[in-house]
Amino acid sequence: MVGVVGGGGGGDGTNARLLGNLALAVGLTYLSMTGQLGWVLDCIVSVWLLAVLVPIVGLGAFLWWAGRDMIQGTCPNCGNAFQIFKSSLTDELQLCPFCSQPFSVVGNEFVKDPVNFSNRSTAFGRAFNDFIPRSKKGEETPAAVVDVEAEIKDAD
């Protein structure tokens, strides 16, 4: 006999596992003898079918949708092939993922988009107008230049 320290009980859970398995065996035997085991098996099979079929049907539906929503072509600026979803297209400027040049989508083809430059003020420019001195026509404003030199030392 193996000596047990601390009063016994076996700290590895073998007794609990043994009692659990015994209770499961008794319960399944009772259900099968009374003829009521069928609904338990039906539930297990139904859950298993849902767990397997729902992801398969979902993946098939996504692949079908992605195939219908995909536009594939080459960039009219750099010639690299890429694909995009039609649903991701907006009225804003579309940029090539390789050369970052603008393009448009006409039908199912990529078309070169002319670059338009403008003098309109942007939100960034409006936000910093007060910080940037600008001279008006015929008026000369003195500009101060500050030269700052800094030496960075490690804290070690």
GROMACS .gro file of C-alpha atoms in nm:
model
  156
    1MET     CA    1   0.000   0.000   0.000
    2VAL     CA    2   0.121   0.343  -0.090
    3GLY     CA    3   0.142   0.590   0.198
    4VAL     CA    4  -0.082   0.893   0.158
    5VAL     CA    5   0.013   1.224   0.314
    6GLY     CA    6  -0.256   1.465   0.429
    7GLY     CA    7  -0.550   1.235   0.478
    8GLY     CA    8  -0.585   1.073   0.137
    9GLY     CA    9  -0.840   1.147  -0.129
   10GLY     CA   10  -0.599   1.131  -0.422
   11GLY     CA   11  -0.531   1.481  -0.554
   12ASP     CA   12  -0.524   1.376  -0.921
   13GLY     CA   13  -0.904   1.349  -0.961
   14THR     CA   14  -0.920   0.981  -1.054
   15ASN     CA   15  -1.205   0.917  -0.810
   16ALA     CA   16  -1.415   1.202  -0.951
   17ARG     CA   17  -1.349   1.087  -1.306
   18LEU     CA   18  -1.441   0.730  -1.215
   19LEU     CA   19  -1.767   0.842  -1.049
   20GLY     CA   20  -1.853   1.064  -1.346
   21ASN     CA   21  -1.801   0.783  -1.594
   22LEU     CA   22  -2.003   0.547  -1.376
   23ALA     CA   23  -2.292   0.797  -1.352
   24LEU     CA   24  -2.285   0.848  -1.731
   25ALA     CA   25  -2.291   0.470  -1.790
   26VAL     CA   26  -2.582   0.423  -1.548
   27GLY     CA   27  -2.775   0.714  -1.705
   28LEU     CA   28  -2.725   0.590  -2.062
   29THR     CA   29  -2.819   0.234  -1.959
   30TYR     CA   30  -3.139   0.359  -1.794
   31LEU     CA   31  -3.233   0.574  -2.098
   32SER     CA   32  -3.169   0.290  -2.343
   33MET     CA   33  -3.364   0.036  -2.131
   34THR     CA   34  -3.666   0.267  -2.104
   35GLY     CA   35  -3.650   0.353  -2.474
   36GLN     CA   36  -3.590   0.724  -2.425
   37LEU     CA   37  -3.235   0.739  -2.556
   38GLY     CA   38  -3.352   0.838  -2.906
   39TRP     CA   39  -3.408   1.208  -2.829
   40VAL     CA   40  -3.058   1.238  -2.675
   41LEU     CA   41  -2.900   1.092  -2.987
   42ASP     CA   42  -3.121   1.311  -3.207
   43CYS     CA   43  -3.000   1.621  -3.021
   44ILE     CA   44  -2.636   1.517  -3.053
   45VAL     CA   45  -2.672   1.450  -3.427
   46SER     CA   46  -2.861   1.777  -3.482
   47VAL     CA   47  -2.599   1.987  -3.303
   48TRP     CA   48  -2.320   1.810  -3.491
   49LEU     CA   49  -2.493   1.869  -3.827
   50LEU     CA   50  -2.541   2.238  -3.745
   51ALA     CA   51  -2.180   2.273  -3.634
   52VAL     CA   52  -2.058   2.120  -3.961
   53LEU     CA   53  -2.314   2.240  -4.217
   54VAL     CA   54  -2.349   2.608  -4.117
   55PRO     CA   55  -1.979   2.693  -4.175
   56ILE     CA   56  -1.975   2.499  -4.504
   57VAL     CA   57  -2.288   2.674  -4.635
   58GLY     CA   58  -2.159   3.011  -4.509
   59LEU     CA   59  -1.824   2.964  -4.684
   60GLY     CA   60  -1.999   2.863  -5.005
   61ALA     CA   61  -2.226   3.169  -4.990
   62PHE     CA   62  -1.926   3.398  -4.930
   63LEU     CA   63  -1.732   3.249  -5.221
   64TRP     CA   64  -2.036   3.289  -5.449
   65TRP     CA   65  -2.081   3.653  -5.341
   66ALA     CA   66  -1.709   3.729  -5.372
   67GLY     CA   67  -1.698   3.582  -5.723
   68ARG     CA   68  -1.988   3.802  -5.836
   69ASP     CA   69  -1.855   4.116  -5.663
   70MET     CA   70  -1.492   4.094  -5.781
   71ILE     CA   71  -1.336   4.308  -6.052
   72GLN     CA   72  -0.999   4.192  -6.180
   73GLY     CA   73  -0.775   4.385  -6.416
   74THR     CA   74  -0.447   4.569  -6.461
   75CYS     CA   75  -0.361   4.920  -6.351
   76PRO     CA   76  -0.376   5.159  -6.647
   77ASN     CA   77  -0.077   5.348  -6.506
   78CYS     CA   78   0.175   5.081  -6.403
   79GLY     CA   79   0.031   4.761  -6.556
   80ASN     CA   80   0.028   4.552  -6.235
   81ALA     CA   81  -0.266   4.312  -6.202
   82PHE     CA   82  -0.492   4.337  -5.898
   83GLN     CA   83  -0.854   4.285  -5.799
   84ILE     CA   84  -1.106   4.482  -5.594
   85PHE     CA   85  -1.464   4.437  -5.473
   86LYS     CA   86  -1.731   4.636  -5.656
   87SER     CA   87  -1.893   4.707  -5.322
   88SER     CA   88  -1.576   4.882  -5.201
   89LEU     CA   89  -1.587   5.136  -5.485
   90THR     CA   90  -1.695   5.485  -5.381
   91ASP     CA   91  -1.730   5.818  -5.555
   92GLU     CA   92  -1.396   5.920  -5.408
   93LEU     CA   93  -1.062   5.881  -5.578
   94GLN     CA   94  -0.949   5.519  -5.628
   95LEU     CA   95  -0.573   5.456  -5.601
   96CYS     CA   96  -0.367   5.169  -5.738
   97PRO     CA   97  -0.222   4.957  -5.452
   98PHE     CA   98   0.113   4.933  -5.636
   99CYS     CA   99   0.186   5.278  -5.780
  100SER     CA  100  -0.069   5.490  -5.586
  101GLN     CA  101  -0.187   5.657  -5.905
  102PRO     CA  102  -0.556   5.739  -5.945
  103PHE     CA  103  -0.783   5.528  -6.165
  104SER     CA  104  -1.154   5.491  -6.233
  105VAL     CA  105  -1.372   5.185  -6.289
  106VAL     CA  106  -1.590   5.197  -6.598
  107GLY     CA  107  -1.802   4.885  -6.638
  108ASN     CA  108  -1.562   4.612  -6.527
  109GLU     CA  109  -1.241   4.778  -6.650
  110PHE     CA  110  -0.985   5.004  -6.487
  111VAL     CA  111  -0.945   5.335  -6.672
  112LYS     CA  112  -0.670   5.594  -6.630
  113ASP     CA  113  -0.798   5.890  -6.431
  114PRO     CA  114  -0.657   6.236  -6.497
  115VAL     CA  115  -0.492   6.402  -6.200
  116ASN     CA  116  -0.669   6.723  -6.102
  117PHE     CA  117  -0.484   6.979  -5.896
  118SER     CA  118  -0.673   7.256  -5.725
  119ASN     CA  119  -0.608   7.574  -5.532
  120ARG     CA  120  -0.900   7.510  -5.302
  121SER     CA  121  -0.831   7.529  -4.934
  122THR     CA  122  -0.832   7.199  -4.753
  123ALA     CA  123  -0.938   7.133  -4.396
  124PHE     CA  124  -0.569   7.112  -4.301
  125GLY     CA  125  -0.496   7.445  -4.466
  126ARG     CA  126  -0.794   7.617  -4.300
  127ALA     CA  127  -0.694   7.485  -3.959
  128PHE     CA  128  -0.343   7.629  -3.979
  129ASN     CA  129  -0.411   7.957  -4.161
  130ASP     CA  130  -0.348   8.158  -3.847
  131PHE     CA  131  -0.008   8.002  -3.791
  132ILE     CA  132   0.128   8.059  -4.142
  133PRO     CA  133   0.195   8.423  -4.230
  134ARG     CA  134   0.104   8.495  -4.590
  135SER     CA  135   0.187   8.806  -4.783
  136LYS     CA  136  -0.078   8.980  -4.986
  137LYS     CA  137  -0.006   9.112  -5.332
  138GLY     CA  138   0.207   9.423  -5.317
  139GLU     CA  139   0.264   9.388  -4.943
  140GLU     CA  140   0.589   9.260  -4.807
  141THR     CA  141   0.590   9.099  -4.465
  142PRO     CA  142   0.907   9.037  -4.272
  143ALA     CA  143   0.956   8.675  -4.183
  144ALA     CA  144   1.150   8.576  -3.876
  145VAL     CA  145   1.362   8.262  -3.894
  146VAL     CA  146   1.451   8.083  -3.576
  147ASP     CA  147   1.737   7.834  -3.585
  148VAL     CA  148   1.719   7.580  -3.305
  149GLU     CA  149   1.988   7.325  -3.232
  150ALA     CA  150   1.939   7.054  -2.974
  151GLU     CA  151   2.161   6.783  -2.838
  152ILE     CA  152   1.993   6.462  -2.727
  153LYS     CA  153   2.156   6.257  -2.457
  154ASP     CA  154   2.048   5.913  -2.336
  155ALA     CA  155   1.913   5.886  -1.986
  156ASP     CA  156   2.159   5.603  -1.911
   0.00000   0.00000   0.00000
